[in-house]
Amino acid sequence: MNIEPIAYFRSPFTSKFGIPRQSCIVDELRGSIFFTPAYRDAESIRGLDGFDYLWLIWGFSANVSAPKHTTVRPPRLGGNRHLGVFATRSPFRPNNLGLSSVRVVDIRTESPDGPEIIVAGADLMDGTPVYDIKPYVPFVDSHPDVRGGFVDTDAWHTLKVVVPDELAGRLSAVELSALVKILEQDPRPQYHDDPARLYGMPFDGWDVRFKVADGVLVVQDMVRL
């Protein structure tokens, strides 16, 4: 079976580093879906404005050539315990397919490039191919009070984030809130623990530079890309 993108995603993230490890973790994070010419028709999304959430089926385009294995090491488990790839949300999957639930913020049918869907909470990199879009239907898609495997037993420990006022002022309130929540999730590889190391994360046209020590992440600088 050959599948082709029906749309592409526009995101503040131009690299994998820093992208939330799950969708809906950072609701302030905005992105846009733009359709390919074959589906650049408002009729293709007629009725979509009646739904609050969507499922996106998309491709891990930056991992196509990466080695794939039957077991992976989830970051939530510290990156040092192996689980089967199909018992995780690892981005290193046999067919490089991702699945994300996102919240619909706006649907613009008069955009120059055809219909545009603004969504919140996506965990997709800029330029990610989208292969299908389906509405989220609560009565069949929501399953409260069910088991969640290792997610139930191994809590994700967030960081305290400090952004100096002179740097925070370079962002809007929504952008700043999104950035702080992204950094709280600790974008570093889980085996990194060097308080002297300076990290750089591209975000919405900025190179956000930070250090982490004793559970506190301090933004050191923000440089325009």
Coordinates of C-alpha atoms in Angstrom, one line a residue:
M1 CA 0.0 0.0 0.0
N2 CA 1.3 3.4 -0.9
I3 CA 0.1 6.4 1.0
E4 CA 0.6 10.1 0.1
P5 CA 0.2 13.1 2.4
I6 CA -3.1 14.9 2.2
A7 CA -1.7 17.8 4.2
Y8 CA 1.3 19.2 6.0
F9 CA 1.7 20.6 9.4
R10 CA 3.2 24.0 10.3
S11 CA 4.7 24.2 13.8
P12 CA 6.9 26.4 15.9
F13 CA 9.3 23.4 16.1
T14 CA 11.8 23.1 13.2
S15 CA 13.6 20.2 14.8
K16 CA 12.6 17.2 17.0
F17 CA 14.3 18.5 20.1
G18 CA 11.8 20.0 22.5
I19 CA 8.6 18.7 20.9
P20 CA 6.1 17.5 23.6
R21 CA 6.3 13.7 24.0
Q22 CA 2.6 13.4 23.7
S23 CA -0.2 15.5 22.2
C24 CA -2.5 17.6 24.4
I25 CA 0.3 18.1 27.1
V26 CA 0.8 21.8 26.1
D27 CA -2.6 23.2 25.1
E28 CA -1.1 26.7 24.4
L29 CA 1.0 25.3 21.6
R30 CA -0.5 26.2 18.3
G31 CA 0.0 24.7 14.8
S32 CA -1.7 24.7 11.4
I33 CA -2.8 22.1 8.9
F34 CA -2.5 23.0 5.2
F35 CA -3.8 20.7 2.5
T36 CA -2.0 19.5 -0.6
P37 CA -3.5 20.7 -3.9
A38 CA -5.6 17.5 -4.4
Y39 CA -7.5 18.2 -1.1
R40 CA -7.3 22.0 -1.1
D41 CA -11.1 22.3 -1.2
A42 CA -13.4 23.6 1.5
E43 CA -15.8 20.7 0.6
S44 CA -13.2 18.2 2.0
I45 CA -13.8 19.6 5.5
R46 CA -17.4 20.4 5.4
G47 CA -19.0 19.6 8.8
L48 CA -15.6 19.5 10.6
D49 CA -16.6 22.7 12.5
G50 CA -19.0 20.6 14.5
F51 CA -16.1 18.8 16.3
D52 CA -13.8 20.1 19.0
Y53 CA -11.0 17.5 18.6
L54 CA -9.4 15.7 15.7
W55 CA -7.3 12.6 15.2
L56 CA -4.2 13.1 13.0
I57 CA -2.5 10.2 11.3
W58 CA 0.9 11.4 10.3
G59 CA 4.5 10.4 9.5
F60 CA 7.7 10.5 11.6
S61 CA 9.4 12.0 8.6
A62 CA 12.7 12.7 10.5
N63 CA 13.0 9.1 11.6
V64 CA 12.5 7.3 8.3
S65 CA 16.1 6.1 8.1
A66 CA 16.6 5.5 11.8
P67 CA 17.1 1.9 13.0
K68 CA 14.0 0.2 14.2
H69 CA 13.9 -2.4 17.0
T70 CA 11.3 -4.6 18.7
T71 CA 12.1 -3.0 22.1
V72 CA 12.6 0.7 23.0
R73 CA 13.5 2.7 26.1
P74 CA 10.6 5.1 27.1
P75 CA 11.8 8.5 28.5
R76 CA 9.2 8.2 31.2
L77 CA 11.0 5.2 32.5
G78 CA 14.3 7.1 32.7
G79 CA 15.5 5.8 29.3
N80 CA 17.1 2.7 30.9
R81 CA 14.3 0.1 30.9
H82 CA 13.2 -1.8 27.8
L83 CA 9.6 -2.4 26.7
G84 CA 8.1 -3.7 23.5
V85 CA 7.7 -1.0 20.8
F86 CA 4.0 -1.8 20.6
A87 CA 3.6 -1.2 24.3
T88 CA 4.9 2.4 24.0
R89 CA 4.4 5.6 22.0
S90 CA 7.9 5.5 20.7
P91 CA 8.5 7.6 17.6
F92 CA 10.8 4.8 16.2
R93 CA 8.0 2.6 14.7
P94 CA 8.1 0.0 11.9
N95 CA 6.0 2.1 9.5
N96 CA 6.9 5.6 10.9
L97 CA 3.2 6.4 11.6
G98 CA 2.1 8.7 14.4
L99 CA -1.3 9.3 15.9
S100 CA -2.2 12.5 17.8
S101 CA -5.4 14.0 19.2
V102 CA -5.5 17.8 18.8
R103 CA -8.0 20.5 19.7
V104 CA -9.6 22.6 17.0
V105 CA -9.0 26.3 17.6
D106 CA -10.2 27.7 14.2
I107 CA -11.0 26.6 10.7
R108 CA -10.2 29.1 8.0
T109 CA -11.7 28.4 4.6
E110 CA -10.6 31.7 3.0
S111 CA -6.8 31.3 3.5
P112 CA -4.6 31.9 0.4
D113 CA -3.4 28.3 0.4
G114 CA -6.9 26.8 0.8
P115 CA -8.5 25.6 4.0
E116 CA -6.4 25.9 7.1
I117 CA -7.1 24.2 10.4
I118 CA -5.6 25.8 13.5
V119 CA -5.1 23.3 16.3
A120 CA -3.7 23.3 19.8
G121 CA -1.7 20.7 21.7
A122 CA 0.0 19.0 18.7
D123 CA 3.2 17.1 19.0
L124 CA 4.3 17.4 15.4
M125 CA 7.4 19.0 13.9
D126 CA 7.2 21.7 11.2
G127 CA 6.7 20.2 7.8
T128 CA 5.3 16.9 9.1
P129 CA 3.2 15.0 6.5
V130 CA -0.3 14.3 7.5
Y131 CA -1.9 11.2 6.0
D132 CA -5.4 11.4 7.3
I133 CA -7.7 13.5 9.5
K134 CA -10.6 12.0 11.5
P135 CA -13.0 13.6 14.0
Y136 CA -12.7 12.7 17.6
V137 CA -16.0 11.2 18.7
P138 CA -16.3 11.2 22.5
F139 CA -18.7 8.3 23.0
V140 CA -16.4 5.8 21.3
D141 CA -13.0 7.5 21.6
S142 CA -13.0 8.3 25.3
H143 CA -12.4 5.5 27.8
P144 CA -12.1 7.0 31.4
D145 CA -11.1 4.8 34.3
V146 CA -9.0 2.3 32.3
R147 CA -5.5 1.0 32.9
G148 CA -2.6 2.9 31.3
G149 CA 0.3 0.5 31.8
F150 CA 3.5 2.0 33.0
V151 CA 2.0 5.5 32.6
D152 CA -0.1 4.8 35.7
T153 CA 2.9 3.7 37.9
D154 CA 5.8 5.8 36.8
A155 CA 5.1 9.5 37.2
W156 CA 6.7 12.1 34.9
H157 CA 8.7 14.5 36.9
T158 CA 8.5 18.1 35.6
L159 CA 11.1 20.8 36.0
K160 CA 10.8 24.2 37.5
V161 CA 11.4 26.8 34.8
V162 CA 12.8 30.2 35.2
V163 CA 12.7 32.7 32.4
P164 CA 14.3 36.1 33.2
D165 CA 12.0 39.1 32.7
E166 CA 14.2 40.6 29.9
L167 CA 13.8 37.4 27.9
A168 CA 10.2 36.7 28.8
G169 CA 9.3 40.1 27.4
R170 CA 10.3 39.0 23.9
L171 CA 7.3 36.7 23.7
S172 CA 3.5 37.2 23.9
A173 CA 1.7 35.8 26.9
V174 CA 0.5 32.8 25.0
E175 CA 3.9 32.1 23.5
L176 CA 5.6 32.4 26.9
S177 CA 3.1 30.1 28.6
A178 CA 3.6 27.5 25.8
L179 CA 7.4 27.7 26.1
V180 CA 7.4 27.3 29.9
K181 CA 5.1 24.2 29.7
I182 CA 7.3 22.7 27.0
L183 CA 10.4 23.3 29.0
E184 CA 8.7 21.9 32.2
Q185 CA 8.5 18.5 30.4
D186 CA 12.4 18.4 30.2
P187 CA 13.3 18.2 26.5
R188 CA 16.7 16.7 27.3
P189 CA 17.5 13.1 26.6
Q190 CA 16.9 11.3 29.9
Y191 CA 20.5 10.2 30.2
H192 CA 21.8 13.8 30.2
D193 CA 22.5 15.3 33.6
D194 CA 25.3 17.9 33.1
P195 CA 24.5 21.2 34.9
A196 CA 27.2 22.9 33.0
R197 CA 25.9 22.0 29.6
L198 CA 24.1 24.7 27.5
Y199 CA 21.2 23.4 25.4
G200 CA 19.6 25.1 22.4
M201 CA 16.0 24.5 21.4
P202 CA 14.5 26.1 18.2
F203 CA 11.1 27.4 19.0
D204 CA 9.0 29.8 16.9
G205 CA 12.0 31.5 15.3
W206 CA 14.1 31.6 18.5
D207 CA 17.1 29.6 19.6
V208 CA 16.1 29.1 23.3
R209 CA 19.3 28.4 25.3
F210 CA 19.0 26.9 28.7
K211 CA 20.8 25.0 31.5
V212 CA 19.3 22.5 34.0
A213 CA 20.6 21.9 37.6
D214 CA 18.9 20.3 40.6
G215 CA 15.5 20.1 38.9
V216 CA 15.5 23.8 37.8
L217 CA 15.7 24.9 34.2
V218 CA 17.0 28.4 33.7
V219 CA 16.7 30.1 30.3
Q220 CA 20.1 31.7 29.6
D221 CA 19.3 33.5 26.3
M222 CA 17.0 33.7 23.3
V223 CA 18.6 34.4 19.9
R224 CA 16.7 35.0 16.7
L225 CA 17.3 32.2 14.1

